[in-house]
Amino acid sequence: MKNVMRLDKMLAMLGEGTRSEIKTAVRAGRVFVNGVPVRDAGMQVNASGDDVRFDGRKLSYKEVRHVMLNKPQGVLTAARDRKQKTVMDLLPPLYAAMGCMPAGRLDKDTEGLLIITSDGQLAHRIISPKKDVSKIYYARVDGPLSESDVRAFAQGLHIEDADGMFDARPAWLTILSSAEEESTARVRVTEGRYHQVKRMFLSRGVRVTFLKREQIGALPLDPALKAGQWRELTDEEAVLLEQEMEE
């Protein structure tokens, strides 16, 4: 039967404690399965079908979890780091226990939309250049922008990264404001090389002072999420994201 597993394994995957802590809780009668208190942490349960409650809380098991995070500045896009805070540190232990990982990356000083998922294939499709998944960013730069910049982005810029010079794919630049000291814009790209958006602007003589990713494919960042906040994708959002990645 699908999703049948040991009770202590299910609880551990949901971040309810270590195996030894869970066994102690079960023996203390704090766990109910289908309305009946259980004493055997090794009993088999249907994680998707049985009503499992821990200290009165009904637990929800999903095979796959997708999280939308509004990544704040100063946090690494990584699963773990010995010295610095990572995006996984912003989530409850449940998500790491279920194998969730960031789908792609944002620079440490860049904020905005990041998908964290336990679906490795979906994560790969989001990252893969072959899928041409668009990403939309809002940027502030320290100088003026003009229509010549819009045309240059659309033609594809010749820029430099850690591997040398390369031709960036055509990108779509929309100027929101332009002044001698500061301009704002939105840019849509379909690839994600190291510091790419920053390097694209730098090739046009301006430096990015603020960068925020607002959208991946057809999925926008929830405007209600403040920097550092997260939520799971709705079923509709998950289907939208998965369908677009399959195209």
XYZ file of C-alpha atoms in Angstrom:
247
model
C 0.000 0.000 0.000
C 1.297 3.446 -0.921
C 2.985 5.484 1.833
C 2.861 2.693 4.423
C 5.745 3.143 6.850
C 6.740 2.890 10.481
C 5.083 5.450 12.741
C 8.395 6.693 14.147
C 9.775 7.144 10.630
C 6.760 9.224 9.615
C 7.008 11.412 12.696
C 10.743 11.874 12.216
C 10.217 12.885 8.575
C 7.717 15.475 9.754
C 10.293 16.954 12.103
C 8.583 15.879 15.312
C 11.838 14.855 16.972
C 14.559 12.236 16.956
C 13.636 8.542 16.852
C 14.362 8.207 20.594
C 12.294 11.300 21.430
C 9.436 9.975 19.339
C 9.533 6.559 21.015
C 9.323 8.261 24.415
C 6.354 10.355 23.263
C 4.556 7.290 21.875
C 5.066 5.322 25.093
C 3.664 8.309 27.013
C 0.426 8.104 25.005
C 0.889 11.394 23.202
C 0.316 9.902 19.723
C -3.073 8.762 18.398
C -3.739 6.872 15.154
C -7.324 6.933 13.917
C -8.522 8.041 17.320
C -6.717 5.319 19.271
C -3.672 5.977 21.483
C -0.708 3.863 20.393
C 2.263 2.541 22.348
C 4.295 0.941 19.565
C 6.465 3.423 17.667
C 7.255 0.726 15.105
C 3.655 0.104 14.052
C 2.847 0.467 10.362
C 0.707 3.430 9.355
C -0.597 4.791 6.077
C 1.011 8.217 6.133
C -1.427 9.580 3.559
C -4.612 7.876 4.734
C -4.481 7.421 8.509
C -5.460 10.148 10.970
C -2.250 10.639 12.974
C -2.236 13.136 15.840
C 0.660 14.251 18.022
C -0.301 16.099 21.208
C -3.696 16.678 19.619
C -2.295 18.143 16.392
C -3.346 16.427 13.193
C -0.257 15.775 11.091
C -0.237 16.251 7.342
C 2.065 14.070 5.273
C 2.894 14.887 1.670
C 5.223 12.931 -0.550
C 6.390 16.139 -2.213
C 6.596 19.616 -0.741
C 7.184 22.902 -2.549
C 7.990 26.076 -0.600
C 7.903 29.674 -1.789
C 10.448 31.746 0.116
C 11.026 35.472 -0.039
C 14.765 35.202 0.453
C 16.259 38.060 2.461
C 19.633 39.638 1.855
C 22.580 38.221 3.768
C 21.469 34.587 3.604
C 23.199 31.920 1.511
C 21.280 29.842 -0.996
C 22.591 26.505 0.222
C 21.447 23.454 2.132
C 23.930 24.020 4.939
C 26.994 26.022 5.873
C 29.161 25.808 8.964
C 29.678 29.544 9.324
C 26.808 31.360 7.614
C 23.033 31.262 7.759
C 21.364 29.490 4.836
C 17.870 29.526 3.366
C 17.204 26.097 4.907
C 17.803 27.631 8.344
C 14.716 29.794 7.717
C 12.446 26.726 7.496
C 11.331 24.207 10.143
C 13.419 20.982 10.293
C 10.584 19.104 8.579
C 11.656 20.367 5.158
C 15.278 19.315 5.426
C 14.089 15.957 6.797
C 11.959 15.483 3.673
C 14.903 16.257 1.385
C 13.897 19.766 0.325
C 16.588 21.742 -1.497
C 16.738 25.173 -3.168
C 15.844 25.065 -6.863
C 18.609 27.250 -8.199
C 20.243 30.056 -6.298
C 20.152 33.744 -5.505
C 23.277 35.692 -4.611
C 23.786 36.397 -0.918
C 22.907 40.082 -1.363
C 19.942 39.402 -3.684
C 16.464 38.887 -2.298
C 13.171 37.613 -3.621
C 11.493 34.500 -4.943
C 13.185 31.170 -4.290
C 11.541 27.776 -4.687
C 12.593 25.086 -2.225
C 11.358 21.626 -3.128
C 11.746 17.944 -2.347
C 11.211 17.144 -6.051
C 14.726 16.895 -7.469
C 13.518 16.571 -11.051
C 11.441 19.739 -10.777
C 14.396 21.588 -9.286
C 16.590 20.439 -12.184
C 14.023 21.631 -14.739
C 13.822 25.066 -13.094
C 17.600 25.380 -13.284
C 18.176 23.806 -16.706
C 19.046 26.332 -19.468
C 17.369 23.987 -21.962
C 13.964 24.721 -20.415
C 14.244 28.488 -21.052
C 12.456 29.222 -17.780
C 12.146 32.981 -17.479
C 13.039 34.861 -14.301
C 11.952 38.450 -13.703
C 13.992 40.783 -11.507
C 13.496 44.274 -10.155
C 16.734 46.253 -10.105
C 18.067 49.584 -8.916
C 21.261 50.849 -10.546
C 23.578 53.770 -9.837
C 23.210 55.652 -13.101
C 20.915 56.454 -16.032
C 19.299 53.936 -18.371
C 18.129 54.599 -21.919
C 16.506 52.965 -24.914
C 19.960 52.001 -26.158
C 20.235 49.759 -23.088
C 16.861 48.214 -23.892
C 18.064 47.412 -27.415
C 21.394 46.051 -26.161
C 19.667 43.697 -23.720
C 17.307 42.527 -26.472
C 20.199 41.792 -28.843
C 22.183 39.833 -26.255
C 25.150 41.238 -24.378
C 28.780 40.155 -24.593
C 29.779 39.927 -20.938
C 32.394 38.386 -18.707
C 32.055 35.836 -15.925
C 34.389 33.510 -14.010
C 34.854 31.367 -17.133
C 35.697 34.276 -19.411
C 33.633 36.152 -21.982
C 30.281 34.830 -23.173
C 27.253 35.991 -25.134
C 24.226 36.307 -22.890
C 20.905 35.354 -24.366
C 18.552 38.176 -25.357
C 16.819 39.666 -22.309
C 13.886 42.037 -21.896
C 14.617 45.304 -20.107
C 11.803 47.617 -18.998
C 12.925 50.980 -17.644
C 10.749 52.136 -14.740
C 12.640 55.346 -13.961
C 15.862 56.923 -15.112
C 18.005 59.652 -13.564
C 21.677 60.526 -13.432
C 22.149 59.180 -9.919
C 19.735 56.214 -9.886
C 17.447 54.267 -12.184
C 15.016 51.400 -11.681
C 14.063 48.649 -14.092
C 12.700 45.168 -14.553
C 14.617 42.592 -16.519
C 13.536 39.175 -17.727
C 16.203 36.559 -18.441
C 16.094 32.894 -19.437
C 19.455 31.807 -18.065
C 21.182 32.179 -14.741
C 24.949 32.397 -14.858
C 26.891 33.631 -11.835
C 25.955 37.273 -11.072
C 24.473 37.434 -14.561
C 21.977 40.261 -14.129
C 24.569 42.360 -12.304
C 27.140 41.727 -15.019
C 24.664 42.601 -17.753
C 24.029 46.011 -16.232
C 27.734 46.481 -15.510
C 28.491 45.928 -19.194
C 26.268 48.952 -19.843
C 28.199 51.125 -17.399
C 25.908 50.993 -14.354
C 26.182 49.005 -11.134
C 23.278 47.181 -9.474
C 22.665 48.483 -5.947
C 19.553 46.388 -5.234
C 18.203 43.242 -6.881
C 15.053 41.260 -6.188
C 13.629 38.280 -8.092
C 9.896 38.735 -8.529
C 8.858 35.808 -10.720
C 9.894 32.350 -11.958
C 8.081 31.269 -15.089
C 4.393 32.059 -14.537
C 4.753 31.962 -10.744
C 5.050 35.390 -9.058
C 6.300 36.031 -5.551
C 3.405 36.372 -3.128
C 3.366 40.122 -2.277
C 2.150 39.262 1.236
C 5.460 37.535 2.041
C 7.956 39.839 3.676
C 11.695 39.185 3.371
C 12.483 35.991 5.259
C 8.900 34.721 5.205
C 7.750 31.568 3.417
C 4.738 29.380 2.710
C 4.020 26.171 0.858
C 2.731 26.486 -2.683
C -0.985 26.008 -3.111
C -2.061 22.975 -5.126
C -2.899 25.298 -8.020
C 0.526 26.968 -7.907
C 2.294 23.611 -7.737
C 0.393 22.353 -10.785
C 1.118 25.616 -12.651
C 4.823 25.347 -11.913
C 5.062 21.645 -12.791
C 3.110 22.058 -16.033
C 5.291 24.928 -17.202
C 8.450 22.980 -16.451
C 7.146 20.088 -18.577
C 6.531 22.233 -21.660
